[in-house]
Tab-separated table of C-alpha atoms in Angstrom:
chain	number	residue	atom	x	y	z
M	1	UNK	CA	0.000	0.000	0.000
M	2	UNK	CA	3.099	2.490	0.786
M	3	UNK	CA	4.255	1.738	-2.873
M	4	UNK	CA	1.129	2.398	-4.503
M	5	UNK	CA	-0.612	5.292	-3.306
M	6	UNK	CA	-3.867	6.625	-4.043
M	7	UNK	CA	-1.833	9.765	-5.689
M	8	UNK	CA	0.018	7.655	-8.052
M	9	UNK	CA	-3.554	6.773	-9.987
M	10	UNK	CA	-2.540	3.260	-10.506
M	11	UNK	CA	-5.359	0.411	-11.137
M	12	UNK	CA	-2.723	-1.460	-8.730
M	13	UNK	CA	-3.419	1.317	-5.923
M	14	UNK	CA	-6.907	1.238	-7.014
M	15	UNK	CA	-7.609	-1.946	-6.217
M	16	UNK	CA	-5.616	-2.389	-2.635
M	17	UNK	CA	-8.018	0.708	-1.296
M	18	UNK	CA	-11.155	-0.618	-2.898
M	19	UNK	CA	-10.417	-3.582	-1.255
M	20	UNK	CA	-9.318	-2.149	2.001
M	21	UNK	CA	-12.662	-0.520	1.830
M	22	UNK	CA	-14.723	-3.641	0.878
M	23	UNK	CA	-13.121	-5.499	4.565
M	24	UNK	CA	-13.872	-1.974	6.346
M	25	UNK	CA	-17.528	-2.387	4.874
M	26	UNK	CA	-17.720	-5.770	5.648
M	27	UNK	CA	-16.508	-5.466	8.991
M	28	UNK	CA	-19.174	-2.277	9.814
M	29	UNK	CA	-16.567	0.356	9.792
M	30	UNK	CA	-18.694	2.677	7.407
M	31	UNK	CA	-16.339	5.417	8.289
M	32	UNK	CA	-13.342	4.230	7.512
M	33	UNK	CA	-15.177	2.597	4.148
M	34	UNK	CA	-16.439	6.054	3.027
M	35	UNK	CA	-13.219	7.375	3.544
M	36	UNK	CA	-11.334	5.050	1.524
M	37	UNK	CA	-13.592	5.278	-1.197
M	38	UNK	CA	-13.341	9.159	-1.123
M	39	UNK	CA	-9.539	8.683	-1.068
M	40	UNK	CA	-9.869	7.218	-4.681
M	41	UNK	CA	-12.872	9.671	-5.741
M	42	UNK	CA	-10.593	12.819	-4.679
M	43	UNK	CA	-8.312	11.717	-7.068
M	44	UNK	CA	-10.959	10.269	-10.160
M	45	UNK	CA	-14.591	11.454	-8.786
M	46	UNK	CA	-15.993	9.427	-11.703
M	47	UNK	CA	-14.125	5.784	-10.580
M	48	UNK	CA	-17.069	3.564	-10.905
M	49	UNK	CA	-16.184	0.917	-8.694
M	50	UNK	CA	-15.540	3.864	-6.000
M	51	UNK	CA	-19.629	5.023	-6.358
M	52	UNK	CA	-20.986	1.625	-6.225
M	53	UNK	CA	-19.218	1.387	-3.264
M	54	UNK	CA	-20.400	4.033	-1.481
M	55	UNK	CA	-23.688	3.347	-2.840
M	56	UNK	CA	-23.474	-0.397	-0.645
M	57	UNK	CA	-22.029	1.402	2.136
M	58	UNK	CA	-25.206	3.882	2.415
M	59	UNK	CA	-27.385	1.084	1.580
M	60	UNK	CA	-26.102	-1.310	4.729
M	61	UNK	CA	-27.025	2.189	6.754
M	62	UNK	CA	-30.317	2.699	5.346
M	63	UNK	CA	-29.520	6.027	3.861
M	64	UNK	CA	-31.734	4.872	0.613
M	65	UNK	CA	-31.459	8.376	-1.006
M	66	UNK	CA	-27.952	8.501	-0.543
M	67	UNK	CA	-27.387	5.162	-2.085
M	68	UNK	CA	-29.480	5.421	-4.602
M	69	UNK	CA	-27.788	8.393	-5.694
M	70	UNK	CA	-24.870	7.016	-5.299
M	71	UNK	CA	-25.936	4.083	-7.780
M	72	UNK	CA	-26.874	5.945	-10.688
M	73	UNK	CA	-23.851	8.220	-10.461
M	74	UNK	CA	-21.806	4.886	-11.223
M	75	UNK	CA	-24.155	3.140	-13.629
M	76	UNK	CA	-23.677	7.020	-15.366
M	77	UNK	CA	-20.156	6.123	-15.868
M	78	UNK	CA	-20.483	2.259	-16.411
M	79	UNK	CA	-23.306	0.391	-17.046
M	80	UNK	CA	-22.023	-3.040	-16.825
């Protein structure tokens, strides 16, 4: 994670915080999820993969606006 930094806009740094944030999410640490998804969206605000996972982290808190927000933003950018 020190070697590939959210800064450094690799798909390698990408994918350690998304999943970083996926275990935080799973674990009930919405904070710390939001956060690391917001780490990558500073730096792309249209990653996909980023939304949709804020979009499951408002979901699991009931914030159904939010989330569904959220959603379309990232079916906006991919639809798949």
């Amino acid at each position: 994670e020190r070697l590939a930094t959210v800064e450094n806009g690799t798909w390698l740094s990408d994918e350690i915080h998304l999943l970083h944030a996926e275990v935080f999410r799973e674990k009930y640490a919405h904070d710390e999820a939001t956060q690391t998804y917001g780490m990558i969206l500073a730096r792309d605000p249209w990653h996909a993969e980023a939304l949709a996972g804020l979009a499951w982290v408002a979901l699991d808190q009931l914030q159904l606006a939010n989330a569904v927000r959220f959603s379309k933003e990232a079916l906006a950018v991919d639809p798949g």
